[in-house]
mmCIF file of C-alpha atoms in Angstrom:
data_model
loop_
_atom_site.group_PDB
_atom_site.id
_atom_site.type_symbol
_atom_site.label_atom_id
_atom_site.label_comp_id
_atom_site.label_asym_id
_atom_site.label_seq_id
_atom_site.Cartn_x
_atom_site.Cartn_y
_atom_site.Cartn_z
ATOM 1 C CA MET A 1 56.196 -77.738 -78.707
ATOM 2 C CA VAL A 2 54.448 -74.491 -79.643
ATOM 3 C CA ASN A 3 51.140 -76.297 -80.002
ATOM 4 C CA MET A 4 51.674 -77.921 -76.622
ATOM 5 C CA ILE A 5 52.310 -74.558 -74.986
ATOM 6 C CA ILE A 6 49.275 -73.042 -76.698
ATOM 7 C CA GLY A 7 47.159 -75.977 -75.586
ATOM 8 C CA LEU A 8 48.419 -75.642 -72.015
ATOM 9 C CA LEU A 9 47.700 -71.908 -71.982
ATOM 10 C CA CYS A 10 44.207 -72.484 -73.370
ATOM 11 C CA ALA A 11 43.546 -75.099 -70.723
ATOM 12 C CA LEU A 12 44.751 -72.775 -67.988
ATOM 13 C CA ALA A 13 42.694 -69.902 -69.374
ATOM 14 C CA GLY A 14 39.640 -72.144 -69.654
ATOM 15 C CA GLY A 15 40.092 -73.364 -66.108
ATOM 16 C CA TYR A 16 40.473 -69.840 -64.803
ATOM 17 C CA MET A 17 37.412 -68.562 -66.657
ATOM 18 C CA GLY A 18 35.395 -71.534 -65.493
ATOM 19 C CA HIS A 19 36.426 -70.862 -61.906
ATOM 20 C CA TYR A 20 35.749 -67.129 -62.303
ATOM 21 C CA PHE A 21 32.214 -67.638 -63.582
ATOM 22 C CA THR A 22 31.485 -70.279 -60.939
ATOM 23 C CA VAL A 23 32.562 -67.891 -58.181
ATOM 24 C CA LYS A 24 30.658 -65.022 -59.802
ATOM 25 C CA MET A 25 27.471 -67.082 -60.048
ATOM 26 C CA PHE A 26 27.817 -68.122 -56.388
ATOM 27 C CA ASN A 27 28.394 -64.532 -55.252
ATOM 28 C CA ASP A 28 25.464 -63.277 -57.331
ATOM 29 C CA ARG A 29 23.270 -65.963 -55.781
ATOM 30 C CA VAL A 30 24.365 -64.944 -52.268
ATOM 31 C CA LYS A 31 23.614 -61.268 -53.027
ATOM 32 C CA ALA A 32 20.165 -62.213 -54.314
ATOM 33 C CA GLN A 33 19.475 -64.318 -51.222
ATOM 34 C CA ASN A 34 20.659 -61.530 -48.925
ATOM 35 C CA LYS A 35 18.369 -59.049 -50.705
ATOM 36 C CA ALA A 36 15.489 -61.512 -50.468
ATOM 37 C CA LEU A 37 16.040 -61.852 -46.705
ATOM 38 C CA TYR A 38 15.643 -58.115 -46.124
ATOM 39 C CA ASP A 39 12.735 -57.998 -48.565
ATOM 40 C CA GLU A 40 11.031 -60.573 -46.313
ATOM 41 C CA PHE A 41 11.681 -58.413 -43.238
ATOM 42 C CA GLU A 42 9.961 -55.554 -45.060
ATOM 43 C CA ILE A 43 7.004 -57.768 -46.018
ATOM 44 C CA ILE A 44 6.630 -58.850 -42.379
ATOM 45 C CA LYS A 45 6.836 -55.238 -41.165
ATOM 46 C CA ASP A 46 4.244 -54.069 -43.671
ATOM 47 C CA MET A 47 1.918 -56.978 -42.913
ATOM 48 C CA PHE A 48 1.790 -56.166 -39.203
ATOM 49 C CA ALA A 49 1.647 -52.401 -39.823
ATOM 50 C CA SER A 50 -1.404 -52.829 -42.046
ATOM 51 C CA HIS A 51 -3.377 -54.311 -39.128
ATOM 52 C CA ILE A 52 -2.559 -51.774 -36.391
ATOM 53 C CA LYS A 53 -5.341 -49.302 -37.222
ATOM 54 C CA GLY A 54 -8.045 -51.967 -37.317
ATOM 55 C CA LEU A 55 -6.897 -53.631 -34.103
ATOM 56 C CA LEU A 56 -6.771 -50.272 -32.313
ATOM 57 C CA ASP A 57 -10.321 -49.567 -33.430
ATOM 58 C CA ASP A 58 -11.366 -53.010 -32.147
ATOM 59 C CA PHE A 59 -9.634 -52.374 -28.837
ATOM 60 C CA ASP A 60 -11.226 -49.008 -28.202
ATOM 61 C CA SER A 61 -14.749 -49.764 -29.461
ATOM 62 C CA ASN A 62 -17.885 -51.212 -27.972
ATOM 63 C CA LEU A 63 -18.991 -54.672 -29.071
ATOM 64 C CA LYS A 64 -19.202 -54.851 -32.864
ATOM 65 C CA SER A 65 -20.735 -56.980 -35.594
ATOM 66 C CA LYS A 66 -17.424 -57.153 -37.460
ATOM 67 C CA TYR A 67 -13.817 -57.274 -36.269
ATOM 68 C CA SER A 68 -10.461 -56.921 -37.970
ATOM 69 C CA GLY A 69 -7.830 -59.571 -37.539
ATOM 70 C CA LEU A 70 -4.157 -60.384 -37.790
ATOM 71 C CA ARG A 71 -2.684 -62.851 -40.250
ATOM 72 C CA LYS A 72 -0.463 -65.675 -39.096
ATOM 73 C CA LEU A 73 3.273 -65.206 -39.561
ATOM 74 C CA ASP A 74 4.879 -67.625 -42.034
ATOM 75 C CA MET A 75 8.637 -67.837 -41.469
ATOM 76 C CA SER A 76 9.363 -70.739 -43.844
ATOM 77 C CA PHE A 77 10.957 -68.621 -46.592
ATOM 78 C CA VAL A 78 13.098 -66.645 -44.117
ATOM 79 C CA ASN A 79 14.290 -69.888 -42.539
ATOM 80 C CA SER A 80 15.198 -71.309 -45.955
ATOM 81 C CA LEU A 81 17.166 -68.187 -46.843
ATOM 82 C CA LEU A 82 19.017 -68.325 -43.535
ATOM 83 C CA LEU A 83 20.083 -71.919 -44.210
ATOM 84 C CA GLU A 84 21.367 -70.945 -47.659
ATOM 85 C CA LEU A 85 23.255 -67.908 -46.354
ATOM 86 C CA ALA A 86 24.785 -69.906 -43.496
ATOM 87 C CA ALA A 87 27.090 -71.549 -46.034
ATOM 88 C CA SER A 88 28.302 -68.243 -47.483
ATOM 89 C CA LYS A 89 30.639 -65.441 -46.482
ATOM 90 C CA ASP A 90 27.575 -63.204 -46.058
ATOM 91 C CA ILE A 91 26.023 -65.144 -43.191
ATOM 92 C CA PRO A 92 23.754 -62.821 -41.189
ATOM 93 C CA SER A 93 25.174 -61.553 -37.910
ATOM 94 C CA LYS A 94 24.448 -63.255 -34.610
ATOM 95 C CA GLU A 95 21.936 -60.535 -33.696
ATOM 96 C CA VAL A 96 20.060 -60.869 -36.989
ATOM 97 C CA ARG A 97 19.952 -64.646 -36.539
ATOM 98 C CA LEU A 98 18.622 -64.119 -33.009
ATOM 99 C CA LEU A 99 15.920 -61.816 -34.399
ATOM 100 C CA ILE A 100 14.895 -64.557 -36.830
ATOM 101 C CA LYS A 101 14.783 -67.037 -33.945
ATOM 102 C CA ASN A 102 12.565 -64.626 -31.986
ATOM 103 C CA LEU A 103 10.275 -64.160 -34.993
ATOM 104 C CA ASN A 104 9.915 -67.932 -35.246
ATOM 105 C CA GLN A 105 8.811 -67.947 -31.613
ATOM 106 C CA VAL A 106 6.345 -65.150 -32.370
ATOM 107 C CA SER A 107 5.011 -67.233 -35.260
ATOM 108 C CA ALA A 108 4.531 -70.263 -33.002
ATOM 109 C CA ASN A 109 2.716 -68.270 -30.290
ATOM 110 C CA LEU A 110 0.709 -66.019 -32.588
ATOM 111 C CA SER A 111 -1.526 -68.785 -33.908
ATOM 112 C CA GLU A 112 -2.740 -69.541 -30.390
ATOM 113 C CA LYS A 113 -3.345 -65.850 -29.640
ATOM 114 C CA ILE A 114 -5.325 -65.408 -32.852
ATOM 115 C CA TYR A 115 -7.367 -68.542 -32.155
ATOM 116 C CA SER A 116 -8.178 -67.435 -28.588
ATOM 117 C CA ARG A 117 -9.416 -64.047 -29.804
ATOM 118 C CA GLU A 118 -11.401 -65.472 -32.714
ATOM 119 C CA SER A 119 -13.037 -68.015 -30.393
ATOM 120 C CA LYS A 120 -14.175 -65.251 -28.045
ATOM 121 C CA ILE A 121 -15.472 -63.159 -30.962
ATOM 122 C CA GLU A 122 -17.378 -66.195 -32.263
ATOM 123 C CA GLU A 123 -18.940 -66.655 -28.824
ATOM 124 C CA TRP A 124 -20.082 -63.024 -28.907
ATOM 125 C CA PHE A 125 -21.569 -63.425 -32.403
ATOM 126 C CA ASN A 126 -23.524 -66.468 -31.230
ATOM 127 C CA ALA A 127 -24.750 -64.847 -28.002
ATOM 128 C CA PRO A 128 -28.528 -64.334 -27.620
ATOM 129 C CA LEU A 129 -29.960 -60.924 -28.514
ATOM 130 C CA ASN A 130 -31.280 -60.359 -24.990
ATOM 131 C CA ILE A 131 -27.887 -60.896 -23.365
ATOM 132 C CA GLU A 132 -27.523 -59.406 -19.887
ATOM 133 C CA PRO A 133 -25.480 -56.171 -19.518
ATOM 134 C CA LYS A 134 -22.936 -57.904 -17.277
ATOM 135 C CA ASP A 135 -22.415 -60.572 -19.941
ATOM 136 C CA ARG A 136 -22.010 -57.918 -22.630
ATOM 137 C CA PHE A 137 -19.377 -56.264 -20.473
ATOM 138 C CA ALA A 138 -17.611 -59.596 -19.990
ATOM 139 C CA PHE A 139 -17.486 -60.176 -23.769
ATOM 140 C CA LYS A 140 -16.243 -56.643 -24.433
ATOM 141 C CA SER A 141 -13.525 -56.933 -21.794
ATOM 142 C CA SER A 142 -12.361 -60.337 -23.003
ATOM 143 C CA ILE A 143 -12.185 -59.331 -26.668
ATOM 144 C CA GLN A 144 -10.361 -56.162 -25.619
ATOM 145 C CA PHE A 145 -7.891 -58.225 -23.613
ATOM 146 C CA HIS A 146 -7.065 -60.526 -26.545
ATOM 147 C CA THR A 147 -6.915 -57.604 -28.972
ATOM 148 C CA GLY A 148 -4.434 -55.827 -26.705
ATOM 149 C CA GLY A 149 -2.295 -58.967 -26.711
ATOM 150 C CA LEU A 150 -2.173 -58.985 -30.512
ATOM 151 C CA LEU A 151 -1.285 -55.291 -30.567
ATOM 152 C CA LEU A 152 1.652 -55.874 -28.229
ATOM 153 C CA VAL A 153 2.946 -58.601 -30.536
ATOM 154 C CA ALA A 154 2.468 -56.402 -33.604
ATOM 155 C CA ILE A 155 4.324 -53.347 -32.264
ATOM 156 C CA ASP A 156 7.240 -55.535 -31.146
ATOM 157 C CA VAL A 157 7.565 -57.061 -34.622
ATOM 158 C CA ILE A 158 7.199 -53.701 -36.392
ATOM 159 C CA TYR A 159 9.829 -52.068 -34.174
ATOM 160 C CA HIS A 160 12.441 -54.788 -34.658
ATOM 161 C CA THR A 161 11.879 -55.352 -38.377
ATOM 162 C CA SER A 162 12.080 -51.586 -38.936
ATOM 163 C CA LYS A 163 15.346 -51.537 -37.011
ATOM 164 C CA VAL A 164 16.907 -54.449 -38.899
ATOM 165 C CA LEU A 165 15.920 -52.853 -42.223
ATOM 166 C CA ARG A 166 17.697 -49.686 -41.144
ATOM 167 C CA ASP A 167 20.790 -51.238 -39.581
ATOM 168 C CA ARG A 168 21.061 -54.394 -41.738
ATOM 169 C CA ASN A 169 23.912 -56.634 -40.544
ATOM 170 C CA HIS A 170 24.855 -54.065 -37.868
ATOM 171 C CA PHE A 171 21.510 -54.654 -36.142
ATOM 172 C CA GLN A 172 21.692 -54.793 -32.354
ATOM 173 C CA PHE A 173 18.959 -55.381 -29.796
ATOM 174 C CA ASN A 174 18.320 -52.557 -27.335
ATOM 175 C CA SER A 175 15.878 -52.100 -24.475
ATOM 176 C CA PRO A 176 13.136 -49.638 -25.422
ATOM 177 C CA SER A 177 9.811 -49.531 -23.627
ATOM 178 C CA HIS A 178 6.605 -50.863 -25.116
ATOM 179 C CA ILE A 179 5.463 -47.257 -25.458
ATOM 180 C CA GLU A 180 8.484 -46.621 -27.691
ATOM 181 C CA PHE A 181 7.553 -49.751 -29.673
ATOM 182 C CA ALA A 182 4.067 -48.321 -30.093
ATOM 183 C CA GLU A 183 5.294 -44.889 -31.144
ATOM 184 C CA VAL A 184 7.485 -46.382 -33.880
ATOM 185 C CA ALA A 185 4.700 -48.743 -34.967
ATOM 186 C CA CYS A 186 2.219 -45.876 -35.290
ATOM 187 C CA LYS A 187 4.705 -43.854 -37.336
ATOM 188 C CA VAL A 188 5.389 -46.800 -39.637
ATOM 189 C CA SER A 189 1.646 -47.462 -39.944
ATOM 190 C CA GLY A 190 0.880 -43.802 -40.670
ATOM 191 C CA ILE A 191 -1.560 -43.391 -37.787
ATOM 192 C CA TYR A 192 -1.836 -41.057 -34.809
ATOM 193 C CA PHE A 193 0.018 -42.127 -31.678
ATOM 194 C CA ASP A 194 -2.340 -41.825 -28.706
ATOM 195 C CA LYS A 195 -0.126 -42.370 -25.681
ATOM 196 C CA GLN A 196 -3.028 -42.792 -23.260
ATOM 197 C CA VAL A 197 -4.564 -45.619 -25.281
ATOM 198 C CA TRP A 198 -1.238 -47.370 -25.560
ATOM 199 C CA GLU A 199 -0.592 -47.002 -21.843
ATOM 200 C CA ARG A 200 -3.891 -48.790 -21.240
ATOM 201 C CA ILE A 201 -2.846 -51.580 -23.601
ATOM 202 C CA VAL A 202 0.680 -51.925 -22.226
ATOM 203 C CA SER A 203 -0.208 -51.662 -18.563
ATOM 204 C CA GLY A 204 -2.352 -54.763 -18.754
ATOM 205 C CA SER A 205 -5.055 -52.953 -16.772
ATOM 206 C CA LEU A 206 -7.775 -54.628 -18.799
ATOM 207 C CA LEU A 207 -10.791 -56.267 -17.238
ATOM 208 C CA GLY A 208 -10.970 -59.058 -19.800
ATOM 209 C CA THR A 209 -10.137 -62.689 -19.171
ATOM 210 C CA LYS A 210 -8.484 -65.219 -21.399
#
């Protein structure tokens, strides 16, 4: 009888410990995934911030022999993490999930914007040396137009990823102006915020064509 009781207690204890460690491993995994999600937001923020200075220089310069660029946004890891977290008690809030959805849309549209700009830059590089002044102006205006478009995307992403890193699962969308986006983006990027330049970019008063 005593051995039976001891055996029963050992079985119960073993079952409890097994359950405890299973739950602990699951919770540790969820914490790691949650940390990885916000690490990815920081990587995205830093990636876009690192290109602001070069794009601004491109925007405000005459035609050049070399231009900066903007890398494409890969959301595959973020999307995988979101799927994993969806099955846990730490599922990201509705607003954070909406931000991820918006970033996926940015990723889909960004490739086309980058291609359009690079195509126009390639046309300029292949233009004849004795190009007419009006054609030079057309190239400058078009490259400026496409560069401004990339800058608007970049400041939007920097603003919202900075906000989600600060607010975490309490993140909420608000309605700031593009100038406020730009001011935050310049601060994050460690560059001077020139309101007049940004007003030119935001206003869309560029002479370039797509």
